[in-house]
């Protein structure tokens, strides 16, 4: 190899090494730029989140946050706006004592309906067993209790008891006996009889063919025992109904009138 060749070869090696160094420098610069971009992005994101949290933290209402209030869109926000009567409002229509008596009267009517259902059930059992069921005692023979939209109403009055429509009245709204003075109401109470007779039943029961039912006649069989139990249950349900009806008309309805007397005298 000539001297010139050695010079050229050394120059080529120097150029190659210089190119490598330049490439490494460029790569370092690029990596630095990328890292810088990432760092800047992280900083910007952090600042943005901080600003958002501060902004939200400063809002106090739905309106401040720019969110639509669905109650406003519906146009109503409370029970009052909907026109629905709350239980508190219903209770406020009556005095505490008045409300207690009204609840008792409601319970009386529902108990009386249960009594009538029981009477009907025992009657069906007896008729299915071939027993001729006698007519109900006159004092309750035509009784009907109707549930008119949640309001229980007794359709037939008991002789000797008071009867008036109370469900749609109140002391604060004209009273239960409208236009009547305290003395008028007292006269109404005084005229009521409290000695309502307990119904009496014939001790003899008969099959539909006219044969008398006698429990011991067939050796106290299960069938005869069931019939006797149904007779006892039927008579007991009738007596319970009369007792409940008497309580309703001669005690609890009168209690409401006595409350009205006190109310009228004090107002």
Coordinates of C-alpha atoms in Angstrom, one line a residue:
X1 CA 0.0 0.0 0.0
X2 CA 1.3 3.4 -0.9
X3 CA 1.6 6.3 1.3
X4 CA -1.3 8.0 -0.4
X5 CA -3.5 5.0 0.2
X6 CA -2.7 5.2 3.9
X7 CA -3.8 8.8 4.0
X8 CA -7.1 8.1 2.2
X9 CA -7.8 5.2 4.4
X10 CA -7.3 7.2 7.6
X11 CA -9.4 10.0 6.3
X12 CA -12.3 7.6 5.5
X13 CA -12.1 6.2 9.1
X14 CA -12.2 9.6 10.6
X15 CA -15.3 10.5 8.5
X16 CA -17.1 7.3 9.6
X17 CA -16.4 8.0 13.3
X18 CA -17.6 11.6 12.9
X19 CA -20.8 10.4 11.2
X20 CA -21.5 8.0 14.1
X21 CA -21.0 10.8 16.6
X22 CA -23.3 13.1 14.7
X23 CA -26.0 10.4 14.6
X24 CA -25.7 9.8 18.3
X25 CA -26.0 13.5 19.0
X26 CA -29.1 13.7 16.8
X27 CA -30.7 10.7 18.6
X28 CA -29.9 12.3 22.0
X29 CA -31.5 15.5 20.9
X30 CA -34.6 13.7 19.6
X31 CA -34.9 11.7 22.9
X32 CA -34.5 14.9 24.8
X33 CA -37.2 16.6 22.8
X34 CA -39.6 13.7 23.3
X35 CA -39.0 13.6 27.1
X36 CA -39.5 17.3 27.2
X37 CA -42.8 17.0 25.4
X38 CA -44.0 14.3 27.7
X39 CA -43.0 16.4 30.8
X40 CA -44.7 19.4 29.4
X41 CA -47.9 17.4 28.6
X42 CA -48.0 16.0 32.2
X43 CA -47.6 19.5 33.6
X44 CA -50.3 20.9 31.4
X45 CA -52.7 18.0 32.2
X46 CA -52.1 18.4 36.0
X47 CA -52.8 22.2 35.8
X48 CA -55.9 21.5 33.8
X49 CA -57.3 19.0 36.3
X50 CA -56.5 21.3 39.2
X51 CA -58.3 24.1 37.5
X52 CA -61.3 21.8 36.9
X53 CA -61.5 20.6 40.5
X54 CA -61.2 24.2 41.7
X55 CA -64.0 25.2 39.4
X56 CA -66.3 22.4 40.5
X57 CA -65.5 23.0 44.1
X58 CA -66.6 26.6 43.7
X59 CA -70.0 25.6 42.4
X60 CA -72.8 25.3 44.9
X61 CA -75.9 24.5 42.9
X62 CA -77.0 22.5 39.9
X63 CA -77.6 25.8 38.0
X64 CA -74.0 26.9 38.7
X65 CA -72.7 23.7 37.1
X66 CA -74.8 24.2 34.1
X67 CA -76.7 20.9 34.6
X68 CA -80.4 20.9 33.8
X69 CA -82.7 20.5 36.8
X70 CA -85.1 17.7 36.0
X71 CA -87.6 19.0 38.6
X72 CA -87.7 22.3 36.8
X73 CA -88.2 20.5 33.4
X74 CA -91.1 18.6 34.9
X75 CA -92.6 21.8 36.3
X76 CA -93.1 20.4 39.8
X77 CA -90.9 19.9 42.8
X78 CA -93.0 19.1 45.9
X79 CA -96.1 17.2 46.9
X80 CA -97.8 20.6 47.3
X81 CA -97.0 21.4 43.6
X82 CA -98.5 18.1 42.5
X83 CA -101.7 18.8 44.4
X84 CA -101.4 15.6 46.4
X85 CA -102.9 15.7 49.9
X86 CA -100.3 14.5 52.4
X87 CA -101.2 12.4 55.5
X88 CA -100.2 15.3 57.7
X89 CA -102.7 17.5 55.9
X90 CA -105.5 14.9 56.3
X91 CA -104.8 14.7 60.0
X92 CA -104.7 18.4 60.4
X93 CA -108.3 18.5 59.2
X94 CA -109.4 17.0 62.6
X95 CA -108.6 17.5 66.2
X96 CA -106.6 14.7 67.9
X97 CA -109.7 13.4 69.8
X98 CA -111.8 13.6 66.7
X99 CA -109.3 11.6 64.6
X100 CA -109.2 8.9 67.3
X101 CA -113.0 8.5 67.2
X102 CA -113.1 8.5 63.4
X103 CA -110.5 5.7 63.3
X104 CA -112.6 3.7 65.8
X105 CA -115.7 4.2 63.7
X106 CA -113.8 2.9 60.6
X107 CA -112.6 -0.1 62.6
X108 CA -116.2 -0.8 63.8
X109 CA -117.5 -0.9 60.2
X110 CA -114.8 -3.2 59.0
X111 CA -115.4 -5.5 62.0
X112 CA -119.1 -5.5 61.2
X113 CA -118.3 -6.5 57.6
X114 CA -116.2 -9.3 58.9
X115 CA -119.1 -10.5 61.0
X116 CA -121.4 -10.5 58.0
X117 CA -118.9 -12.5 56.0
X118 CA -118.7 -15.0 58.8
X119 CA -122.5 -15.3 59.0
X120 CA -122.6 -15.9 55.3
X121 CA -119.8 -18.6 55.5
X122 CA -121.6 -20.6 58.2
X123 CA -124.9 -20.3 56.4
X124 CA -123.3 -21.8 53.2
X125 CA -121.9 -24.6 55.3
X126 CA -125.2 -25.4 56.8
X127 CA -127.1 -25.3 53.5
X128 CA -124.5 -27.6 51.9
X129 CA -125.1 -30.0 54.8
X130 CA -128.9 -30.0 54.0
X131 CA -129.8 -27.8 57.0
X132 CA -132.6 -25.3 56.6
X133 CA -131.1 -22.0 57.9
X134 CA -133.7 -19.7 59.6
X135 CA -134.0 -16.0 58.6
X136 CA -131.7 -13.6 60.4
X137 CA -133.1 -11.7 63.3
X138 CA -135.2 -8.7 62.2
X139 CA -132.8 -6.2 63.6
X140 CA -130.1 -7.2 61.2
X141 CA -132.0 -9.1 58.5
X142 CA -131.4 -6.5 55.8
X143 CA -128.1 -5.1 56.8
X144 CA -125.6 -4.2 54.2
X145 CA -122.2 -2.5 54.6
X146 CA -120.8 -0.9 51.5
X147 CA -117.2 0.1 50.8
X148 CA -117.6 3.2 48.7
X149 CA -114.2 4.2 47.4
X150 CA -112.6 3.3 50.7
X151 CA -115.4 4.7 52.8
X152 CA -117.4 2.1 54.8
X153 CA -121.1 2.9 55.1
X154 CA -123.8 1.1 57.1
X155 CA -127.0 1.0 55.0
X156 CA -129.5 0.0 57.7
X157 CA -129.9 1.7 61.1
X158 CA -130.3 -0.1 64.3
X159 CA -133.5 0.8 66.1
X160 CA -132.5 2.8 69.2
X161 CA -129.2 3.9 67.9
X162 CA -128.1 7.1 66.3
X163 CA -127.2 7.3 62.6
X164 CA -125.7 10.1 60.6
X165 CA -123.2 10.6 57.8
X166 CA -119.9 11.4 59.4
X167 CA -117.2 10.4 56.8
X168 CA -117.4 13.7 54.8
X169 CA -117.7 16.1 57.8
X170 CA -115.5 17.5 60.5
X171 CA -115.7 19.8 63.5
X172 CA -113.7 22.5 61.7
X173 CA -116.0 22.4 58.7
X174 CA -119.6 22.9 59.9
X175 CA -119.7 20.0 62.3
X176 CA -121.3 16.6 61.9
X177 CA -124.9 17.7 62.5
X178 CA -124.9 20.9 60.4
X179 CA -127.1 23.7 61.6
X180 CA -127.7 22.0 65.0
X181 CA -126.9 23.6 68.3
X182 CA -125.2 21.9 71.2
X183 CA -128.7 21.5 72.9
X184 CA -130.1 20.0 69.7
X185 CA -127.4 17.4 69.5
X186 CA -127.8 16.6 73.2
X187 CA -131.5 15.9 72.6
X188 CA -130.6 13.6 69.8
X189 CA -128.3 11.7 72.2
X190 CA -130.9 11.5 74.9
X191 CA -133.4 10.0 72.6
X192 CA -131.2 7.0 71.8
X193 CA -131.9 3.7 73.5
X194 CA -129.1 1.7 74.9
X195 CA -131.0 -1.5 75.7
X196 CA -130.8 -3.2 72.4
X197 CA -132.0 -6.7 72.7
X198 CA -129.7 -9.7 71.9
X199 CA -131.2 -11.8 69.1
X200 CA -132.8 -15.1 70.1
X201 CA -132.6 -18.2 68.0
X202 CA -134.9 -21.2 67.9
X203 CA -133.2 -24.0 69.7
X204 CA -134.6 -26.4 67.1
X205 CA -132.9 -26.8 63.7
X206 CA -134.2 -28.8 60.8
X207 CA -133.1 -30.5 57.6
X208 CA -134.6 -29.2 54.4
X209 CA -136.9 -32.3 54.4
X210 CA -138.4 -31.2 57.7
X211 CA -136.6 -33.7 59.9
X212 CA -135.3 -32.1 63.1
X213 CA -131.6 -32.1 63.5
X214 CA -130.6 -33.9 66.7
X215 CA -126.9 -34.1 67.4
X216 CA -127.1 -37.4 69.4
X217 CA -129.5 -39.1 66.9
X218 CA -126.7 -40.7 64.9
X219 CA -124.3 -41.2 67.7
X220 CA -122.4 -37.9 67.4
X221 CA -121.0 -38.7 64.0
X222 CA -118.4 -36.4 62.5
X223 CA -121.0 -35.0 60.1
X224 CA -123.4 -34.2 62.9
X225 CA -120.6 -32.7 64.9
X226 CA -119.6 -30.5 62.0
X227 CA -123.3 -29.3 61.6
X228 CA -123.5 -28.5 65.3
X229 CA -120.3 -26.5 65.2
X230 CA -121.6 -24.6 62.2
X231 CA -124.9 -23.8 64.0
X232 CA -122.9 -22.6 67.0
X233 CA -120.7 -20.5 64.8
X234 CA -123.6 -19.0 62.9
X235 CA -125.4 -18.0 66.1
X236 CA -122.2 -16.6 67.6
X237 CA -121.4 -14.5 64.5
X238 CA -125.0 -13.1 64.5
X239 CA -124.6 -12.1 68.2
X240 CA -121.1 -10.6 67.5
X241 CA -122.6 -8.5 64.7
X242 CA -125.4 -7.2 66.9
X243 CA -122.9 -6.3 69.6
X244 CA -120.6 -4.5 67.1
X245 CA -123.4 -2.7 65.5
X246 CA -124.7 -1.6 68.9
X247 CA -121.2 -0.3 69.8
X248 CA -121.0 1.6 66.6
X249 CA -124.4 3.3 66.8
X250 CA -124.9 3.6 70.6
X251 CA -121.4 4.3 71.8
X252 CA -118.9 5.5 69.2
X253 CA -121.2 7.6 67.0
X254 CA -122.5 9.2 70.2
X255 CA -118.9 9.9 71.4
X256 CA -118.4 11.9 68.2
X257 CA -121.6 13.9 68.9
X258 CA -120.5 14.5 72.5
X259 CA -117.2 15.8 71.2
X260 CA -119.1 18.2 68.8
X261 CA -121.2 19.5 71.8
X262 CA -118.0 20.4 73.6
X263 CA -116.5 21.9 70.5
X264 CA -119.6 24.1 69.8
X265 CA -119.8 25.3 73.4
X266 CA -116.1 26.3 73.4
X267 CA -116.2 28.1 70.0

